[in-house]
Amino acid sequence: MPGKDVLGMADLGADGIGAVLELARRMKAGEDTTRYLAGKNVGLLFNVPSTRTRVSFQVAASQLGADSHTYGVEELRLANRETVEDTAGVLARYLDALVVRWYDMDDYGGGHRRLEAMAAAADIPVVNALDDLEHPCQVLGDLLTLRELLGPDLAGRRVVYTWAYSSRQKTPGVLHSSMLAGALLGLRFTFVHPEHFGLDRRFTEEAARIAAGTGAEIVSRTDLEGAVSGADAVYVQSWKSFELAGQDEWQARTRLAARWRVTEELMERAGPDAVFLDCMPSNRGEEVDADVKDGPRSRIFQQAENRLHVQKALLARLLSERARGEG
Ligand code: CP
């Protein structure tokens, strides 16, 4: 890993991603992990709810021999306007790593800036557990899942990430991190979305720049049915609009709700062997129909499980000489 922190995919790079995935594969296969982080302490700080990230990091720390401690922002003096810099500087005197989820849908980029400030103030690794820009831990889990499902060489396979309606506005972090990871690894990732729901151009342009050097095919489209045709995997996710705001966005989302949903008919367009992926949470009848989410193509619980394995590998690589030596 080039630096001490993992705030986005670029902090890992292609080699770092590969090393985490290989260690995660071995850990999932049964390697004894209990001594990697014996005596260490991992802090988990969240300003919004989490099921998968929170519990998988807690269990990851435990299975590595470390203790974990979980805090909501409202429980710490952050609630009394103590700064994130002071908080991170103090926590770094107690902890060996700090995992942070922070975003506010009304302040795009503010969550990521807070993570950067905490990383600068703390002399321990800070890991992004989802902010407004990226979700690297989810994407590591997704890559492990894709390798398991489609084979270790994903270069010839095509994954389609589709926008879908949700009654809750969501961060585009998974998409941005997927875009960068696909570009770094030379993969074929398509992002399909309705008009006015394109992703942050900083990420599409950076992914295109990286892809030009790696041979990756990172494509954005607006034709849902055409985009999924022949896909090996269809991955559903909702995200906020960068062009519309307030009532304009909600009216547009409501108009799009009926068409932009993963249905069995859409999966049939992908192909008979196409799998369905979803980082969850998602609501049946909003992003995806129940017969797809609960049906034979769905691999969503394998995806959720893999969060545990990649985060074990990531923590081990960040905190253990032994893990780095093996990688
Ligand atoms: N996918 C994901 O990050 O889930 P949580 O919000 O439950 O952590």
mmCIF file of C-alpha atoms and ligand atoms in Angstrom:
data_model
loop_
_atom_site.group_PDB
_atom_site.id
_atom_site.type_symbol
_atom_site.label_atom_id
_atom_site.label_comp_id
_atom_site.label_asym_id
_atom_site.label_seq_id
_atom_site.Cartn_x
_atom_site.Cartn_y
_atom_site.Cartn_z
ATOM 1 C CA MET A 1 0.000 0.000 0.000
ATOM 2 C CA PRO A 2 1.612 3.289 -1.008
ATOM 3 C CA GLY A 3 0.398 5.399 1.988
ATOM 4 C CA LYS A 4 -0.873 4.876 5.529
ATOM 5 C CA ASP A 5 -4.556 5.576 4.744
ATOM 6 C CA VAL A 6 -7.234 4.096 2.479
ATOM 7 C CA LEU A 7 -9.604 6.957 1.670
ATOM 8 C CA GLY A 8 -10.186 5.810 -1.929
ATOM 9 C CA MET A 9 -9.151 3.251 -4.523
ATOM 10 C CA ALA A 10 -6.206 5.372 -5.644
ATOM 11 C CA ASP A 11 -4.641 4.894 -2.208
ATOM 12 C CA LEU A 12 -4.492 1.157 -2.905
ATOM 13 C CA GLY A 13 -3.544 1.175 -6.582
ATOM 14 C CA ALA A 14 -3.713 -1.933 -8.756
ATOM 15 C CA ASP A 15 -0.996 -3.744 -6.778
ATOM 16 C CA GLY A 16 -2.606 -2.955 -3.430
ATOM 17 C CA ILE A 17 -6.002 -4.130 -4.611
ATOM 18 C CA GLY A 18 -4.482 -7.347 -5.939
ATOM 19 C CA ALA A 19 -2.615 -7.985 -2.673
ATOM 20 C CA VAL A 20 -5.751 -7.431 -0.553
ATOM 21 C CA LEU A 21 -7.826 -9.722 -2.775
ATOM 22 C CA GLU A 22 -5.224 -12.499 -2.688
ATOM 23 C CA LEU A 23 -4.897 -12.327 1.109
ATOM 24 C CA ALA A 24 -8.703 -12.201 1.431
ATOM 25 C CA ARG A 25 -8.991 -15.296 -0.762
ATOM 26 C CA ARG A 26 -6.563 -17.181 1.495
ATOM 27 C CA MET A 27 -8.281 -15.978 4.663
ATOM 28 C CA LYS A 28 -11.682 -17.029 3.322
ATOM 29 C CA ALA A 29 -10.204 -20.442 2.429
ATOM 30 C CA GLY A 30 -9.409 -20.973 6.097
ATOM 31 C CA GLU A 31 -5.994 -19.489 6.866
ATOM 32 C CA ASP A 32 -5.552 -18.952 10.618
ATOM 33 C CA THR A 33 -5.865 -15.191 11.087
ATOM 34 C CA THR A 34 -6.090 -14.966 14.865
ATOM 35 C CA ARG A 35 -2.546 -13.682 15.476
ATOM 36 C CA TYR A 36 -2.308 -11.006 12.781
ATOM 37 C CA LEU A 37 -3.430 -8.117 15.015
ATOM 38 C CA ALA A 38 -3.083 -9.507 18.544
ATOM 39 C CA GLY A 39 -3.183 -6.680 21.084
ATOM 40 C CA LYS A 40 -4.273 -4.029 18.581
ATOM 41 C CA ASN A 41 -7.324 -1.748 18.807
ATOM 42 C CA VAL A 42 -9.491 -0.607 15.897
ATOM 43 C CA GLY A 43 -11.939 2.312 16.270
ATOM 44 C CA LEU A 44 -15.098 2.571 14.150
ATOM 45 C CA LEU A 45 -16.731 6.006 13.836
ATOM 46 C CA PHE A 46 -20.073 6.480 12.051
ATOM 47 C CA ASN A 47 -22.204 9.586 11.502
ATOM 48 C CA VAL A 48 -24.949 7.560 9.752
ATOM 49 C CA PRO A 49 -26.290 4.012 10.221
ATOM 50 C CA SER A 50 -24.567 0.887 8.939
ATOM 51 C CA THR A 51 -25.217 -2.827 9.167
ATOM 52 C CA ARG A 52 -22.696 -4.549 6.860
ATOM 53 C CA THR A 53 -19.729 -2.214 7.285
ATOM 54 C CA ARG A 54 -20.050 -1.859 11.024
ATOM 55 C CA VAL A 55 -20.559 -5.528 11.887
ATOM 56 C CA SER A 56 -18.115 -6.897 9.314
ATOM 57 C CA PHE A 57 -15.352 -4.600 10.604
ATOM 58 C CA GLN A 58 -16.139 -5.572 14.207
ATOM 59 C CA VAL A 59 -15.951 -9.270 13.358
ATOM 60 C CA ALA A 60 -12.893 -8.734 11.145
ATOM 61 C CA ALA A 61 -11.014 -7.138 14.038
ATOM 62 C CA SER A 62 -12.069 -9.923 16.379
ATOM 63 C CA GLN A 63 -11.006 -12.680 13.958
ATOM 64 C CA LEU A 64 -7.622 -10.971 13.541
ATOM 65 C CA GLY A 65 -7.077 -10.975 17.314
ATOM 66 C CA ALA A 66 -7.779 -7.223 17.758
ATOM 67 C CA ASP A 67 -10.391 -5.380 19.792
ATOM 68 C CA SER A 68 -12.819 -2.980 18.108
ATOM 69 C CA HIS A 69 -14.701 0.001 19.534
ATOM 70 C CA THR A 70 -17.666 1.581 17.753
ATOM 71 C CA TYR A 71 -18.846 5.175 18.231
ATOM 72 C CA GLY A 72 -21.561 7.365 16.777
ATOM 73 C CA VAL A 73 -20.593 10.985 16.161
ATOM 74 C CA GLU A 74 -23.266 12.064 18.653
ATOM 75 C CA GLU A 75 -21.595 9.999 21.402
ATOM 76 C CA LEU A 76 -18.252 11.787 21.164
ATOM 77 C CA ARG A 77 -17.355 15.425 21.868
ATOM 78 C CA LEU A 78 -17.771 15.977 18.153
ATOM 79 C CA ALA A 79 -21.356 16.604 19.213
ATOM 80 C CA ASN A 80 -20.047 19.586 21.225
ATOM 81 C CA ARG A 81 -18.155 20.965 18.226
ATOM 82 C CA GLU A 82 -14.786 19.416 19.043
ATOM 83 C CA THR A 83 -13.019 19.354 15.692
ATOM 84 C CA VAL A 84 -12.424 16.227 13.643
ATOM 85 C CA GLU A 85 -8.686 17.062 13.747
ATOM 86 C CA ASP A 86 -8.592 17.149 17.557
ATOM 87 C CA THR A 87 -10.735 14.022 17.721
ATOM 88 C CA ALA A 88 -8.489 12.097 15.317
ATOM 89 C CA GLY A 89 -5.327 13.285 17.049
ATOM 90 C CA VAL A 90 -6.651 12.059 20.406
ATOM 91 C CA LEU A 91 -8.009 8.749 19.103
ATOM 92 C CA ALA A 92 -4.659 8.051 17.441
ATOM 93 C CA ARG A 93 -3.087 7.992 20.931
ATOM 94 C CA TYR A 94 -5.346 5.070 21.888
ATOM 95 C CA LEU A 95 -5.990 3.181 18.674
ATOM 96 C CA ASP A 96 -3.999 1.432 15.957
ATOM 97 C CA ALA A 97 -6.454 2.217 13.128
ATOM 98 C CA LEU A 98 -9.574 4.327 12.689
ATOM 99 C CA VAL A 99 -12.400 3.370 10.319
ATOM 100 C CA VAL A 100 -14.744 6.271 9.499
ATOM 101 C CA ARG A 101 -18.086 6.610 7.738
ATOM 102 C CA TRP A 102 -19.099 10.223 7.277
ATOM 103 C CA TYR A 103 -21.373 11.875 4.757
ATOM 104 C CA ASP A 104 -24.161 14.419 4.570
ATOM 105 C CA MET A 105 -26.305 14.366 1.431
ATOM 106 C CA ASP A 106 -26.704 18.159 1.671
ATOM 107 C CA ASP A 107 -22.946 18.797 1.724
ATOM 108 C CA TYR A 108 -21.390 16.873 -1.166
ATOM 109 C CA GLY A 109 -17.671 16.427 -0.586
ATOM 110 C CA GLY A 110 -17.829 17.543 3.052
ATOM 111 C CA GLY A 111 -17.622 13.987 4.366
ATOM 112 C CA HIS A 112 -14.538 13.223 2.321
ATOM 113 C CA ARG A 113 -12.881 16.459 3.430
ATOM 114 C CA ARG A 114 -13.469 15.427 7.044
ATOM 115 C CA LEU A 115 -11.846 12.039 6.392
ATOM 116 C CA GLU A 116 -8.852 13.742 4.801
ATOM 117 C CA ALA A 117 -8.566 16.080 7.800
ATOM 118 C CA MET A 118 -8.710 13.145 10.212
ATOM 119 C CA ALA A 119 -6.107 11.220 8.215
ATOM 120 C CA ALA A 120 -3.786 14.247 8.273
ATOM 121 C CA ALA A 121 -4.224 14.713 12.035
ATOM 122 C CA ALA A 122 -3.787 11.044 12.988
ATOM 123 C CA ASP A 123 -0.530 9.107 12.721
ATOM 124 C CA ILE A 124 -2.459 5.828 12.387
ATOM 125 C CA PRO A 125 -4.215 4.429 9.285
ATOM 126 C CA VAL A 126 -7.622 5.969 8.557
ATOM 127 C CA VAL A 127 -9.960 3.840 6.413
ATOM 128 C CA ASN A 128 -12.957 5.142 4.481
ATOM 129 C CA ALA A 129 -16.060 3.150 5.461
ATOM 130 C CA LEU A 130 -18.197 5.166 2.953
ATOM 131 C CA ASP A 131 -18.257 8.869 2.442
ATOM 132 C CA ASP A 132 -19.896 11.072 -0.163
ATOM 133 C CA LEU A 133 -17.219 10.298 -2.789
ATOM 134 C CA GLU A 134 -16.040 6.712 -2.356
ATOM 135 C CA HIS A 135 -16.680 3.316 -0.740
ATOM 136 C CA PRO A 136 -13.427 1.393 -1.245
ATOM 137 C CA CYS A 137 -14.218 -1.398 1.235
ATOM 138 C CA GLN A 138 -17.470 -2.275 -0.564
ATOM 139 C CA VAL A 139 -15.683 -2.376 -3.897
ATOM 140 C CA LEU A 140 -12.933 -4.659 -2.579
ATOM 141 C CA GLY A 141 -15.690 -7.060 -1.499
ATOM 142 C CA ASP A 142 -17.375 -6.730 -4.887
ATOM 143 C CA LEU A 143 -14.122 -7.527 -6.709
ATOM 144 C CA LEU A 144 -13.584 -10.643 -4.599
ATOM 145 C CA THR A 145 -17.169 -11.679 -5.384
ATOM 146 C CA LEU A 146 -16.738 -11.055 -9.112
ATOM 147 C CA ARG A 147 -13.548 -13.136 -9.146
ATOM 148 C CA GLU A 148 -15.325 -15.984 -7.368
ATOM 149 C CA LEU A 149 -18.295 -15.839 -9.728
ATOM 150 C CA LEU A 150 -16.655 -15.056 -13.069
ATOM 151 C CA GLY A 151 -13.105 -16.350 -12.588
ATOM 152 C CA PRO A 152 -9.845 -14.717 -11.493
ATOM 153 C CA ASP A 153 -9.297 -13.093 -14.897
ATOM 154 C CA LEU A 154 -12.134 -10.594 -15.190
ATOM 155 C CA ALA A 155 -10.678 -8.860 -18.222
ATOM 156 C CA GLY A 156 -13.064 -10.463 -20.728
ATOM 157 C CA ARG A 157 -16.176 -10.126 -18.553
ATOM 158 C CA ARG A 158 -18.572 -7.181 -18.541
ATOM 159 C CA VAL A 159 -20.211 -5.792 -15.419
ATOM 160 C CA VAL A 160 -23.064 -3.305 -15.755
ATOM 161 C CA TYR A 161 -23.793 -0.928 -12.885
ATOM 162 C CA THR A 162 -27.287 0.470 -13.250
ATOM 163 C CA TRP A 163 -28.910 3.434 -11.562
ATOM 164 C CA ALA A 164 -32.280 2.584 -10.041
ATOM 165 C CA TYR A 165 -34.999 4.453 -8.246
ATOM 166 C CA SER A 166 -34.827 4.628 -4.468
ATOM 167 C CA SER A 167 -37.033 6.547 -2.087
ATOM 168 C CA ARG A 168 -33.828 7.410 -0.181
ATOM 169 C CA GLN A 169 -31.118 9.604 -1.650
ATOM 170 C CA LYS A 170 -27.827 7.691 -1.665
ATOM 171 C CA THR A 171 -24.152 8.546 -2.002
ATOM 172 C CA PRO A 172 -22.426 7.605 -5.296
ATOM 173 C CA GLY A 173 -19.415 6.245 -3.401
ATOM 174 C CA VAL A 174 -19.759 2.656 -4.648
ATOM 175 C CA LEU A 175 -19.898 3.801 -8.278
ATOM 176 C CA HIS A 176 -16.931 6.150 -8.060
ATOM 177 C CA SER A 177 -14.770 3.523 -6.357
ATOM 178 C CA SER A 178 -15.931 0.871 -8.856
ATOM 179 C CA MET A 179 -15.041 3.137 -11.754
ATOM 180 C CA LEU A 180 -11.528 3.769 -10.444
ATOM 181 C CA ALA A 181 -10.966 0.105 -9.525
ATOM 182 C CA GLY A 182 -12.167 -1.080 -12.937
ATOM 183 C CA ALA A 183 -9.859 1.410 -14.637
ATOM 184 C CA LEU A 184 -6.858 0.459 -12.478
ATOM 185 C CA LEU A 185 -7.393 -3.270 -13.070
ATOM 186 C CA GLY A 186 -8.135 -3.041 -16.804
ATOM 187 C CA LEU A 187 -11.742 -4.279 -16.524
ATOM 188 C CA ARG A 188 -14.933 -3.761 -18.577
ATOM 189 C CA PHE A 189 -17.375 -1.811 -16.422
ATOM 190 C CA THR A 190 -20.439 -0.049 -17.859
ATOM 191 C CA PHE A 191 -22.379 2.583 -15.893
ATOM 192 C CA VAL A 192 -25.932 3.152 -17.139
ATOM 193 C CA HIS A 193 -28.139 5.913 -15.806
ATOM 194 C CA PRO A 194 -31.002 8.179 -16.870
ATOM 195 C CA GLU A 195 -30.332 11.678 -18.139
ATOM 196 C CA HIS A 196 -29.417 14.086 -15.324
ATOM 197 C CA PHE A 197 -28.029 11.215 -13.190
ATOM 198 C CA GLY A 198 -24.492 11.025 -14.545
ATOM 199 C CA LEU A 199 -21.707 10.473 -12.028
ATOM 200 C CA ASP A 200 -19.263 13.109 -10.783
ATOM 201 C CA ARG A 201 -17.167 14.146 -13.784
ATOM 202 C CA ARG A 202 -14.032 14.254 -11.655
ATOM 203 C CA PHE A 203 -14.337 10.460 -11.330
ATOM 204 C CA THR A 204 -15.449 9.700 -14.893
ATOM 205 C CA GLU A 205 -12.542 11.768 -16.233
ATOM 206 C CA GLU A 206 -10.013 10.242 -13.851
ATOM 207 C CA ALA A 207 -11.244 6.726 -14.699
ATOM 208 C CA ALA A 208 -10.925 7.500 -18.431
ATOM 209 C CA ARG A 209 -7.392 8.812 -17.894
ATOM 210 C CA ILE A 210 -6.349 5.670 -16.008
ATOM 211 C CA ALA A 211 -8.168 3.375 -18.466
ATOM 212 C CA ALA A 212 -6.206 4.846 -21.373
ATOM 213 C CA GLY A 213 -3.102 3.364 -19.800
ATOM 214 C CA THR A 214 -4.480 0.022 -18.604
ATOM 215 C CA GLY A 215 -6.769 -0.924 -21.520
ATOM 216 C CA ALA A 216 -9.844 -0.857 -19.290
ATOM 217 C CA GLU A 217 -13.252 -0.208 -20.874
ATOM 218 C CA ILE A 218 -15.091 2.184 -18.558
ATOM 219 C CA VAL A 219 -18.256 3.319 -20.321
ATOM 220 C CA SER A 220 -21.208 5.519 -19.334
ATOM 221 C CA ARG A 221 -24.539 5.045 -21.172
ATOM 222 C CA THR A 222 -28.162 6.091 -20.839
ATOM 223 C CA ASP A 223 -29.896 3.157 -22.652
ATOM 224 C CA LEU A 224 -30.763 0.682 -19.906
ATOM 225 C CA GLU A 225 -31.902 -2.292 -22.013
ATOM 226 C CA GLY A 226 -29.060 -1.960 -24.528
ATOM 227 C CA ALA A 227 -26.464 -1.535 -21.805
ATOM 228 C CA VAL A 228 -27.372 -4.714 -19.909
ATOM 229 C CA SER A 229 -27.543 -6.872 -23.041
ATOM 230 C CA GLY A 230 -24.872 -9.573 -22.772
ATOM 231 C CA ALA A 231 -23.689 -8.479 -19.320
ATOM 232 C CA ASP A 232 -22.108 -11.096 -17.054
ATOM 233 C CA ALA A 233 -23.305 -9.252 -13.950
ATOM 234 C CA VAL A 234 -25.920 -6.562 -13.341
ATOM 235 C CA TYR A 235 -25.222 -4.454 -10.251
ATOM 236 C CA VAL A 236 -27.978 -2.157 -8.994
ATOM 237 C CA GLN A 237 -27.361 1.065 -7.122
ATOM 238 C CA SER A 238 -29.166 4.349 -6.680
ATOM 239 C CA TRP A 239 -27.369 7.654 -6.400
ATOM 240 C CA LYS A 240 -28.118 11.344 -6.181
ATOM 241 C CA SER A 241 -28.272 13.633 -9.200
ATOM 242 C CA PHE A 242 -25.409 16.077 -9.730
ATOM 243 C CA GLU A 243 -27.552 18.205 -12.076
ATOM 244 C CA LEU A 244 -30.896 18.409 -10.284
ATOM 245 C CA ALA A 245 -31.683 19.452 -6.732
ATOM 246 C CA GLY A 246 -34.608 19.576 -4.334
ATOM 247 C CA GLN A 247 -38.065 19.088 -5.812
ATOM 248 C CA ASP A 248 -36.651 18.905 -9.351
ATOM 249 C CA GLU A 249 -34.635 15.820 -8.436
ATOM 250 C CA TRP A 250 -37.525 14.158 -6.592
ATOM 251 C CA GLN A 251 -39.940 14.776 -9.443
ATOM 252 C CA ALA A 252 -37.437 13.309 -11.904
ATOM 253 C CA ARG A 253 -36.784 10.286 -9.684
ATOM 254 C CA THR A 254 -40.498 9.629 -9.289
ATOM 255 C CA ARG A 255 -40.988 9.749 -13.078
ATOM 256 C CA LEU A 256 -38.119 7.262 -13.505
ATOM 257 C CA ALA A 257 -39.257 4.830 -10.805
ATOM 258 C CA ALA A 258 -41.265 2.455 -13.002
ATOM 259 C CA ARG A 259 -38.638 1.976 -15.712
ATOM 260 C CA TRP A 260 -35.362 2.146 -13.762
ATOM 261 C CA ARG A 261 -35.741 -0.987 -11.641
ATOM 262 C CA VAL A 262 -34.046 -4.371 -12.042
ATOM 263 C CA THR A 263 -36.715 -6.834 -13.151
ATOM 264 C CA GLU A 264 -36.479 -10.461 -14.283
ATOM 265 C CA GLU A 265 -37.197 -9.221 -17.809
ATOM 266 C CA LEU A 266 -34.150 -6.952 -17.632
ATOM 267 C CA MET A 267 -32.007 -9.809 -16.294
ATOM 268 C CA GLU A 268 -33.168 -11.985 -19.212
ATOM 269 C CA ARG A 269 -31.806 -9.338 -21.574
ATOM 270 C CA ALA A 270 -28.443 -9.701 -19.855
ATOM 271 C CA GLY A 271 -28.357 -13.418 -20.552
ATOM 272 C CA PRO A 272 -29.225 -16.776 -19.008
ATOM 273 C CA ASP A 273 -26.103 -16.905 -16.798
ATOM 274 C CA ALA A 274 -26.002 -13.247 -15.725
ATOM 275 C CA VAL A 275 -25.859 -12.740 -11.968
ATOM 276 C CA PHE A 276 -27.476 -9.989 -9.914
ATOM 277 C CA LEU A 277 -25.392 -7.947 -7.483
ATOM 278 C CA ASP A 278 -26.441 -5.320 -4.953
ATOM 279 C CA CYS A 279 -24.333 -3.952 -2.087
ATOM 280 C CA MET A 280 -27.528 -3.463 -0.048
ATOM 281 C CA PRO A 281 -29.512 -2.066 1.621
ATOM 282 C CA SER A 282 -32.164 -1.958 -1.111
ATOM 283 C CA ASN A 283 -35.941 -2.131 -1.091
ATOM 284 C CA ARG A 284 -37.887 -4.756 -3.019
ATOM 285 C CA GLY A 285 -40.124 -2.969 -5.523
ATOM 286 C CA GLU A 286 -37.866 0.117 -5.606
ATOM 287 C CA GLU A 287 -34.340 -0.646 -6.898
ATOM 288 C CA VAL A 288 -35.124 -4.295 -7.669
ATOM 289 C CA ASP A 289 -38.038 -6.715 -7.871
ATOM 290 C CA ALA A 290 -38.325 -9.352 -5.160
ATOM 291 C CA ASP A 291 -38.122 -12.213 -7.666
ATOM 292 C CA VAL A 292 -34.659 -11.003 -8.761
ATOM 293 C CA LYS A 293 -33.330 -10.070 -5.323
ATOM 294 C CA ASP A 294 -34.537 -13.352 -3.818
ATOM 295 C CA GLY A 295 -34.142 -15.409 -6.992
ATOM 296 C CA PRO A 296 -31.512 -17.839 -8.311
ATOM 297 C CA ARG A 297 -29.403 -15.153 -10.023
ATOM 298 C CA SER A 298 -28.900 -13.183 -6.835
ATOM 299 C CA ARG A 299 -25.465 -13.307 -5.169
ATOM 300 C CA ILE A 300 -26.088 -10.541 -2.655
ATOM 301 C CA PHE A 301 -25.325 -12.476 0.511
ATOM 302 C CA GLN A 302 -22.034 -13.784 -0.932
ATOM 303 C CA GLN A 303 -21.264 -10.126 -1.690
ATOM 304 C CA ALA A 304 -22.101 -9.108 1.887
ATOM 305 C CA GLU A 305 -20.006 -11.953 3.344
ATOM 306 C CA ASN A 306 -17.008 -10.908 1.301
ATOM 307 C CA ARG A 307 -16.938 -7.535 3.071
ATOM 308 C CA LEU A 308 -15.639 -9.472 6.092
ATOM 309 C CA HIS A 309 -12.856 -11.244 4.201
ATOM 310 C CA VAL A 310 -11.539 -8.192 2.336
ATOM 311 C CA GLN A 311 -11.642 -5.981 5.434
ATOM 312 C CA LYS A 312 -9.707 -8.606 7.395
ATOM 313 C CA ALA A 313 -7.132 -8.585 4.621
ATOM 314 C CA LEU A 314 -7.100 -4.794 4.451
ATOM 315 C CA LEU A 315 -6.630 -4.329 8.209
ATOM 316 C CA ALA A 316 -3.931 -6.996 8.222
ATOM 317 C CA ARG A 317 -2.073 -5.333 5.323
ATOM 318 C CA LEU A 318 -2.314 -1.928 7.012
ATOM 319 C CA LEU A 319 -1.278 -3.038 10.502
ATOM 320 C CA SER A 320 0.741 -6.228 10.227
ATOM 321 C CA GLU A 321 4.326 -6.584 8.974
ATOM 322 C CA ARG A 322 3.598 -10.283 8.613
ATOM 323 C CA ALA A 323 0.720 -9.680 6.200
ATOM 324 C CA ARG A 324 2.764 -7.179 4.160
ATOM 325 C CA GLY A 325 5.683 -9.577 4.022
ATOM 326 C CA GLU A 326 3.481 -12.334 2.645
ATOM 327 C CA GLY A 327 1.868 -10.085 0.073
HETATM 328 N N1 CP B 1 -23.209 -1.806 1.723
HETATM 329 C C1 CP B 1 -23.000 -1.148 2.888
HETATM 330 O O1 CP B 1 -22.034 -0.390 3.055
HETATM 331 O O2 CP B 1 -23.909 -1.464 3.837
HETATM 332 P P1 CP B 1 -24.091 -0.708 5.250
HETATM 333 O O3 CP B 1 -24.568 0.691 4.939
HETATM 334 O O4 CP B 1 -25.112 -1.527 6.000
HETATM 335 O O5 CP B 1 -22.759 -0.686 5.937
#
